[in-house]
Short mmCIF file of C-alpha atoms in Angstrom, two decimals:
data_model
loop_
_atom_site.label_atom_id
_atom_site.label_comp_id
_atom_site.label_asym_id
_atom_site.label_seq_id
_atom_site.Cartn_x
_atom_site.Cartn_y
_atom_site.Cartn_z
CA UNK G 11 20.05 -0.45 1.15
CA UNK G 12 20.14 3.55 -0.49
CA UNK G 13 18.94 2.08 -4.14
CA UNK G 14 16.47 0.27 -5.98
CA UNK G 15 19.79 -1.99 -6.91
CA UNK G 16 20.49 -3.00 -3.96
CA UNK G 17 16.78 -3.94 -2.65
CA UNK G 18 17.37 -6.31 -5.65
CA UNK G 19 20.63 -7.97 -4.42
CA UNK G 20 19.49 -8.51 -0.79
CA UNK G 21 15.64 -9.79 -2.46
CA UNK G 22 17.92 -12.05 -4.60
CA UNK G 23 20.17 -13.41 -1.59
CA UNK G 24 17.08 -14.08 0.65
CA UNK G 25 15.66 -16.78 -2.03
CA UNK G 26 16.44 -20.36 -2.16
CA UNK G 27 19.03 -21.26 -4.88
CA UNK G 28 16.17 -22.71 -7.10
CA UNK G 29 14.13 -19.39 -6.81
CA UNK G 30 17.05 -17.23 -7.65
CA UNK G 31 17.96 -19.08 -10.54
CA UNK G 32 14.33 -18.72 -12.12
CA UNK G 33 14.91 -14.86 -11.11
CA UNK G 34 18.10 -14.89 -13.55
CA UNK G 35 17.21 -17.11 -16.10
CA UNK G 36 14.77 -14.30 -17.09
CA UNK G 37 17.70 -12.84 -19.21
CA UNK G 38 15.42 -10.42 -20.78
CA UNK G 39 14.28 -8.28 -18.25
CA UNK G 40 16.14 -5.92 -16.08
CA UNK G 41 16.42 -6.86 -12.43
CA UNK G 42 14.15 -9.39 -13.37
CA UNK G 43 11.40 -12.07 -11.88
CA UNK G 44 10.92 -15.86 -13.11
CA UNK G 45 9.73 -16.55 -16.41
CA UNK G 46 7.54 -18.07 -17.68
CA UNK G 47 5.65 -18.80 -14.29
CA UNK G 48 6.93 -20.87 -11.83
CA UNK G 49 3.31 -22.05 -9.57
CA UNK G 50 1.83 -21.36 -6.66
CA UNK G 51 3.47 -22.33 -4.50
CA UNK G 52 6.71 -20.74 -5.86
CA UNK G 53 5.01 -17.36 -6.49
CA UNK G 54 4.05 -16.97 -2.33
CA UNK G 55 7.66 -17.79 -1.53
CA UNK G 56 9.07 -15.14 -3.71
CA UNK G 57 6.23 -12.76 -3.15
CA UNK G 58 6.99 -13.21 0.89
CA UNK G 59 10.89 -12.57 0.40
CA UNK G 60 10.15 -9.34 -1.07
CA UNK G 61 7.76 -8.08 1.26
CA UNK G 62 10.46 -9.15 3.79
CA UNK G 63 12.70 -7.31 2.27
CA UNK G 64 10.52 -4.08 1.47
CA UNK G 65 9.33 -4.11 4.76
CA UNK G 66 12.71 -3.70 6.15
CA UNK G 67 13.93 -1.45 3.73
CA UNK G 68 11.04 0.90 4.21
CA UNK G 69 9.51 0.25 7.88
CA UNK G 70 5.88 1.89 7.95
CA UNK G 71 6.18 5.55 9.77
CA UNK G 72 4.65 5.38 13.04
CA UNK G 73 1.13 6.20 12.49
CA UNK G 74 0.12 5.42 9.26
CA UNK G 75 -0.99 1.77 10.01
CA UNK G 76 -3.63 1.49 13.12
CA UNK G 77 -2.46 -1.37 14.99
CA UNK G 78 -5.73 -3.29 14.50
CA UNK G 79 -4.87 -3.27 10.86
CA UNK G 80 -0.99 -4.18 10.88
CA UNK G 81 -1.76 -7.73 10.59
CA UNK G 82 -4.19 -7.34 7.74
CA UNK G 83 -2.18 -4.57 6.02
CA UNK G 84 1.34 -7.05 6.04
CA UNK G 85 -1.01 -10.35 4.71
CA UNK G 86 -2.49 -8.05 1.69
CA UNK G 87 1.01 -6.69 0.43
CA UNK G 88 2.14 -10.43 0.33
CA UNK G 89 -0.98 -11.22 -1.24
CA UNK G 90 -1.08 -8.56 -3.91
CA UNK G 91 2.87 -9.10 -4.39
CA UNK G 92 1.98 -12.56 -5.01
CA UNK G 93 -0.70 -11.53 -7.63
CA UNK G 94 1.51 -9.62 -9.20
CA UNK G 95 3.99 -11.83 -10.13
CA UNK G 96 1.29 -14.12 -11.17
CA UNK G 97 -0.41 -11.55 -13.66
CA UNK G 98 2.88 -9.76 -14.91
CA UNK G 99 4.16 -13.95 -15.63
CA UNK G 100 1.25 -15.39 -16.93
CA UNK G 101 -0.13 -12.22 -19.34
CA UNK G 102 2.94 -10.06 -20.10
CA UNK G 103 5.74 -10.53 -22.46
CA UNK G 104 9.04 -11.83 -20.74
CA UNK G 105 10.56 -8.48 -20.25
CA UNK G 106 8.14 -6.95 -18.23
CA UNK G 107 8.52 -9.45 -15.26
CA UNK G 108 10.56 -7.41 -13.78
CA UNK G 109 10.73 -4.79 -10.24
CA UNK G 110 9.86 -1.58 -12.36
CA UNK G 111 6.41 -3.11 -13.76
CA UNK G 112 5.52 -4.80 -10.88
CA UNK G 113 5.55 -1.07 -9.12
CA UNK G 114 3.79 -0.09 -12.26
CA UNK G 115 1.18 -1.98 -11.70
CA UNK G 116 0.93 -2.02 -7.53
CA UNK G 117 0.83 2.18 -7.90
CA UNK G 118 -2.35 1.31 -10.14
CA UNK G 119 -4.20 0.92 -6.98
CA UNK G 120 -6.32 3.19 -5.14
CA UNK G 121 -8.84 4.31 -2.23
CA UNK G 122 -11.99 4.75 -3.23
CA UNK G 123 -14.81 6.26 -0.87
CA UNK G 124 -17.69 3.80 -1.81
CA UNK G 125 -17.93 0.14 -2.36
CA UNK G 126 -18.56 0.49 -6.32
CA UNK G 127 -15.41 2.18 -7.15
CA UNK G 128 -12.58 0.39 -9.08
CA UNK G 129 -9.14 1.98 -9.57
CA UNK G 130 -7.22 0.95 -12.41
CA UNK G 131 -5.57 -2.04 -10.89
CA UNK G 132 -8.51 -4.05 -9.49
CA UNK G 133 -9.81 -3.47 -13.54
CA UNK G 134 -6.34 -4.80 -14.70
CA UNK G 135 -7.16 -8.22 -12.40
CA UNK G 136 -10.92 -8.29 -13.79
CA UNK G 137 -9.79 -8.37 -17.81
CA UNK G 138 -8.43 -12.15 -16.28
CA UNK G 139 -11.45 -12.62 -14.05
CA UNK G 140 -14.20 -11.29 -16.76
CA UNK G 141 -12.91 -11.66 -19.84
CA UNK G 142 -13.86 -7.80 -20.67
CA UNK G 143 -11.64 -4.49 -20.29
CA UNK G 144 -13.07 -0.99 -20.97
CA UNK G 145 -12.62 1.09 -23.99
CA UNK G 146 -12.61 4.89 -24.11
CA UNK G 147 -12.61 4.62 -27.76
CA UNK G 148 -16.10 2.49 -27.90
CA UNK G 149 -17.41 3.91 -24.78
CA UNK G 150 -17.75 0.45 -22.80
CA UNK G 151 -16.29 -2.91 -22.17
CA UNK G 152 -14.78 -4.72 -25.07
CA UNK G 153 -12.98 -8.23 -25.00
CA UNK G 154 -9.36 -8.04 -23.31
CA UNK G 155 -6.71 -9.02 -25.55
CA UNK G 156 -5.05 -11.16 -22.42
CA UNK G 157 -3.46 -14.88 -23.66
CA UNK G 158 -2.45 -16.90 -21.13
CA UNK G 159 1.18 -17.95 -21.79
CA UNK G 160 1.35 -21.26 -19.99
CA UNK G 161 -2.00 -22.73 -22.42
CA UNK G 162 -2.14 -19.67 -24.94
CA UNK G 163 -5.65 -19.29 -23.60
CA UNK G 164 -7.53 -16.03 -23.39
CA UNK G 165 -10.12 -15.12 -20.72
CA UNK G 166 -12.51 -13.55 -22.97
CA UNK G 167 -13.23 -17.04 -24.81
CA UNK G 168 -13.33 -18.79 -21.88
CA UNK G 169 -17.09 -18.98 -21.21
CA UNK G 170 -19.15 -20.38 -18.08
CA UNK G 171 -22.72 -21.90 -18.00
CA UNK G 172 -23.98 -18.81 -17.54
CA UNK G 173 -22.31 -17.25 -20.04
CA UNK G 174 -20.43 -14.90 -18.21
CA UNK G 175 -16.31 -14.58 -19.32
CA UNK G 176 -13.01 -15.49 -17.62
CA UNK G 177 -10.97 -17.62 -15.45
CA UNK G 178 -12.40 -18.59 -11.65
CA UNK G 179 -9.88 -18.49 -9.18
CA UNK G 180 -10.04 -22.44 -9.29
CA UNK G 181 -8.72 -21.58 -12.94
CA UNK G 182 -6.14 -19.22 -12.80
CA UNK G 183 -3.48 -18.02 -10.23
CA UNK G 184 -3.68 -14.59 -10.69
CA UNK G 185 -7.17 -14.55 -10.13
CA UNK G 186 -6.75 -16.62 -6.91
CA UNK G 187 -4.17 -14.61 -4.98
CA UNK G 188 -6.23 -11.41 -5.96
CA UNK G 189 -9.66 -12.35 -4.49
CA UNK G 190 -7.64 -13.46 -1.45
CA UNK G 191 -6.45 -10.17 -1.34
CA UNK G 192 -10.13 -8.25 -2.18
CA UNK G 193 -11.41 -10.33 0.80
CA UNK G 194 -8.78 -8.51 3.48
CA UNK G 195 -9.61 -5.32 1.55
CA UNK G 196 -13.09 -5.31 1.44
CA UNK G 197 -13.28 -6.82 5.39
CA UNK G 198 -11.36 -3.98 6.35
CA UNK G 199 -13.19 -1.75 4.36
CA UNK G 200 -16.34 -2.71 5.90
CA UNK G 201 -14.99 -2.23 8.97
CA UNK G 202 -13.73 1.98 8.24
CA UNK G 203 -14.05 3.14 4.48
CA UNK G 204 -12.15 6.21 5.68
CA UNK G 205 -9.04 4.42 5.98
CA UNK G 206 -6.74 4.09 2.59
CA UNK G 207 -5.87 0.62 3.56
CA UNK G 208 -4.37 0.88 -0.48
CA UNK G 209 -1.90 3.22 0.12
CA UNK G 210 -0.69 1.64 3.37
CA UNK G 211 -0.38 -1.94 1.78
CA UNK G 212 1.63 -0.74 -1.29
CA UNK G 213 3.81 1.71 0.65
CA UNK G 214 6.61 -0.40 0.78
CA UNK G 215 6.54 -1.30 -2.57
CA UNK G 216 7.39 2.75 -3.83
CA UNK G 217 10.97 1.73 -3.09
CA UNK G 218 10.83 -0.27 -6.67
CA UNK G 219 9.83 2.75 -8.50
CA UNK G 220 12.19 5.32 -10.81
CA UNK G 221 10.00 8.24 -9.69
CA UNK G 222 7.94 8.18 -6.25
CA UNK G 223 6.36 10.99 -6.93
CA UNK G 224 4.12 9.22 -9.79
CA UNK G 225 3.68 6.22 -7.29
CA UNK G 226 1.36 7.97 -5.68
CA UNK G 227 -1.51 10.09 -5.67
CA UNK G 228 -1.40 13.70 -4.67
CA UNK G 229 -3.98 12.96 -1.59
CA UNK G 230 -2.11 9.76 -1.06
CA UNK G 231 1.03 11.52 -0.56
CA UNK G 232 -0.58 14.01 1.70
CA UNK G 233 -1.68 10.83 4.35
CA UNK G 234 2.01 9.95 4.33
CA UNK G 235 3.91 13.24 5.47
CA UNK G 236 0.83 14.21 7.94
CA UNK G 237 1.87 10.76 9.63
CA UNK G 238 5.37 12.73 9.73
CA UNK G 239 4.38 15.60 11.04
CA UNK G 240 2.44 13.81 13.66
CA UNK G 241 5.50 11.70 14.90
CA UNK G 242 7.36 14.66 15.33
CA UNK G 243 5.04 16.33 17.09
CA UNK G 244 4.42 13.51 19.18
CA UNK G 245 8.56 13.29 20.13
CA UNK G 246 8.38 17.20 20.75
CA UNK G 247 5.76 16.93 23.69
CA UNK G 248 7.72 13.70 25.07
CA UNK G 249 11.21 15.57 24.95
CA UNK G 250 9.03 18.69 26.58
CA UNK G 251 7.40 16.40 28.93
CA UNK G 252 11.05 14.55 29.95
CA UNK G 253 12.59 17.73 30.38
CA UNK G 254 9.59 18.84 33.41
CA UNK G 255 8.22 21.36 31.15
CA UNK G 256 4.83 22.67 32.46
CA UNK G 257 2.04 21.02 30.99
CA UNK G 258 -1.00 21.66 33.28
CA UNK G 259 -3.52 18.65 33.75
CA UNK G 260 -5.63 20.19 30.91
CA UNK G 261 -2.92 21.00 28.33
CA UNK G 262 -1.99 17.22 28.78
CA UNK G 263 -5.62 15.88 27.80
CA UNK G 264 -6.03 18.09 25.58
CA UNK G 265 -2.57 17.08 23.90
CA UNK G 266 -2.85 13.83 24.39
CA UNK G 267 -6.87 13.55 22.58
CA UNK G 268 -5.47 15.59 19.71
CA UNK G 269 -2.44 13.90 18.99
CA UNK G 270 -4.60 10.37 19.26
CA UNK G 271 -7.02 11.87 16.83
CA UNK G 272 -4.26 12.84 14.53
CA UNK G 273 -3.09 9.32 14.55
CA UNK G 274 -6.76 7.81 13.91
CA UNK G 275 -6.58 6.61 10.15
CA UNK G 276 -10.26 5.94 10.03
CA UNK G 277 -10.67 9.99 9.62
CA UNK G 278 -10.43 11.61 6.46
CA UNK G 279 -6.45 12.94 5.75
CA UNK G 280 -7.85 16.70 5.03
CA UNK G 281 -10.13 16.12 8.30
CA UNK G 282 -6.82 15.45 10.44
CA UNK G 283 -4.96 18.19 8.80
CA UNK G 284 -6.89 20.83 10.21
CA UNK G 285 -5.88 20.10 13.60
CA UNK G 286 -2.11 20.05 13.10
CA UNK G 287 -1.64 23.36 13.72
CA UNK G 288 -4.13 23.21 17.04
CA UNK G 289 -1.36 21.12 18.50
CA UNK G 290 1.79 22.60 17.77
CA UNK G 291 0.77 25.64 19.35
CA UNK G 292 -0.63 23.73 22.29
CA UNK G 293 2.76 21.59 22.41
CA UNK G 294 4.64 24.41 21.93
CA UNK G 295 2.46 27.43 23.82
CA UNK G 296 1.39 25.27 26.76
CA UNK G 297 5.00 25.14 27.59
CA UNK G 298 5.37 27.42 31.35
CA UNK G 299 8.64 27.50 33.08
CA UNK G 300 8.14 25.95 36.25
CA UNK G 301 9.17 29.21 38.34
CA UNK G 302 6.92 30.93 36.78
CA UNK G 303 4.05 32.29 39.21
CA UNK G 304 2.07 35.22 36.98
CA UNK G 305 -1.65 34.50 37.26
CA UNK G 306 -2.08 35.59 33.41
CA UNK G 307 -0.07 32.85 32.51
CA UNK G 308 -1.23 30.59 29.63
CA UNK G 309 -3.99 33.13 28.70
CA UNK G 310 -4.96 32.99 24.79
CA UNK G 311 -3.51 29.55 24.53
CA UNK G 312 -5.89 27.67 22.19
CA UNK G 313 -8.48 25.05 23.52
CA UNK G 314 -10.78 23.32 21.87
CA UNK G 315 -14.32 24.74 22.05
#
């Protein structure tokens, strides 16, 4: 699979013949998804398939996901896939159900460093869940213009007993799969705010976009190619190691805590960074030739202080 094309054709021969025939009935959407929406129960299979397949396609680079989290990280992009194709079926015209909006709308997400912040695609799931969307114009929240398709309803006249706006996620789909998906965000946040659990749960889903680089962020992007760096500094010191390189007891500690701390993804991506450098020349200026017997050796070799 090279092309967005392809991730298609393989998503499309993974589905049942009933799912794929929703997919292409939608006639009016390029590589498109079912329209109008097709349940709950429909929506997890074909949200599942395509994480399947995304997952595949684009295998997480060692690093970037902590093991504790892999299990949380793989439930939330099947989760927010599944919300996805609820919102984009259920609110958007018929065209739009399709693989380019739905990475639209997933590259809407973001990390934020406190519990208060919102990025732009938690407020696109809260104009279903509150009625209300904000206006730069006005200067604060205004009625969202959202109609359901299935009842023609909007959110912003449906009103509870205590007057506050929207669909419950006992009332909509949409709403449903995303607070299933804010409680695995928000338990892992809980657990380390430092780690961009956003950017490793919609990873996968870049490989849907026409341009990566506006999938993600600029400090998003950064996370991803220091996990990079870090694998390839950690197969460097195991193809030194294998080949009896001379790594005193110390330089291996010392290697060994730095490269673990470069893999931590509960520290800050700039905090990381810093040490990069630290290793390769400890990787690299560590190495002694096993014959060697000069008692200078390894002097002005860095160490952390």
């Amino acid at each position: 699979m090279k092309n967005e094309d392809n991730i298609y054709e393989v998503f499309l021969n993974t589905l049942d013949e009933d799912l794929r025939g929703m997919c292409e009935k939608n006639v009016k959407a390029e590589k498109p998804f079912p329209y109008p929406y097709c349940g709950e129960e429909n929506v997890e299979r074909l949200a599942k398939a395509l994480v399947g397949v995304l997952e595949k396609h684009s295998p997480d680079i060692p690093g970037l996901v902590p093991e504790q989290y892999r299990d949380d990280v793989h439930e939330a992009r099947e989760l927010l896939a599944a919300a996805a194709l609820a919102l984009l079926s259920l609110y958007f015209p018929q065209r739009d159900n399709c693989m380019r909006c739905m990475a639209i709308l997933i590259s809407l997400f973001r990390h934020g460093s406190n519990p208060r912040f919102k990025s732009s695609g938690v407020l696109m799931f809260e104009q279903v869940s509150t009625g209300m969307k904000y206006s730069s114009e006005k200067g604060g929240r205004i009625p969202s213009r959202f109609v359901r398709s299935i009842d023609y309803k909007r959110p912003s006249d449906h009103v509870h007993r205590d007057g506050s706006h929207g669909f419950t996620a006992d009332e909509d789909d949409a709403v449903m799969f995303f607070e299933r998906y804010r409680v695995i965000q928000q338990r892992v946040f809980d657990a380390s705010s430092r780690f961009n659990f956003e950017l490793c749960v919609k990873r996968p889903f870049e490989a849907l976009s026409d341009n990566r680089q506006n999938f993600y962020y600029r400090e998003e992007k950064m996370e991803t190619d220091l996990a990079t760096k870090v694998q390839r500094l950690r197969d460097r010191y195991t193809l030194n190691y294998a080949q009896a390189k001379g790594y005193d007891l110390l330089d291996k500690l010392m290697i060994e805590s730095l490269l673990a701390y470069l893999r931590d993804g509960t520290v800050s991506t700039v905090a990381r960074e810093s040490y990069v450098a630290q290793a390769e020349r400890l990787i690299d200026g560590a190495v002694k030739l096993p014959c060697a017997t000069s008692p200078k050796e390894g002097e002005g070799i860095d160490r952390i202080s």
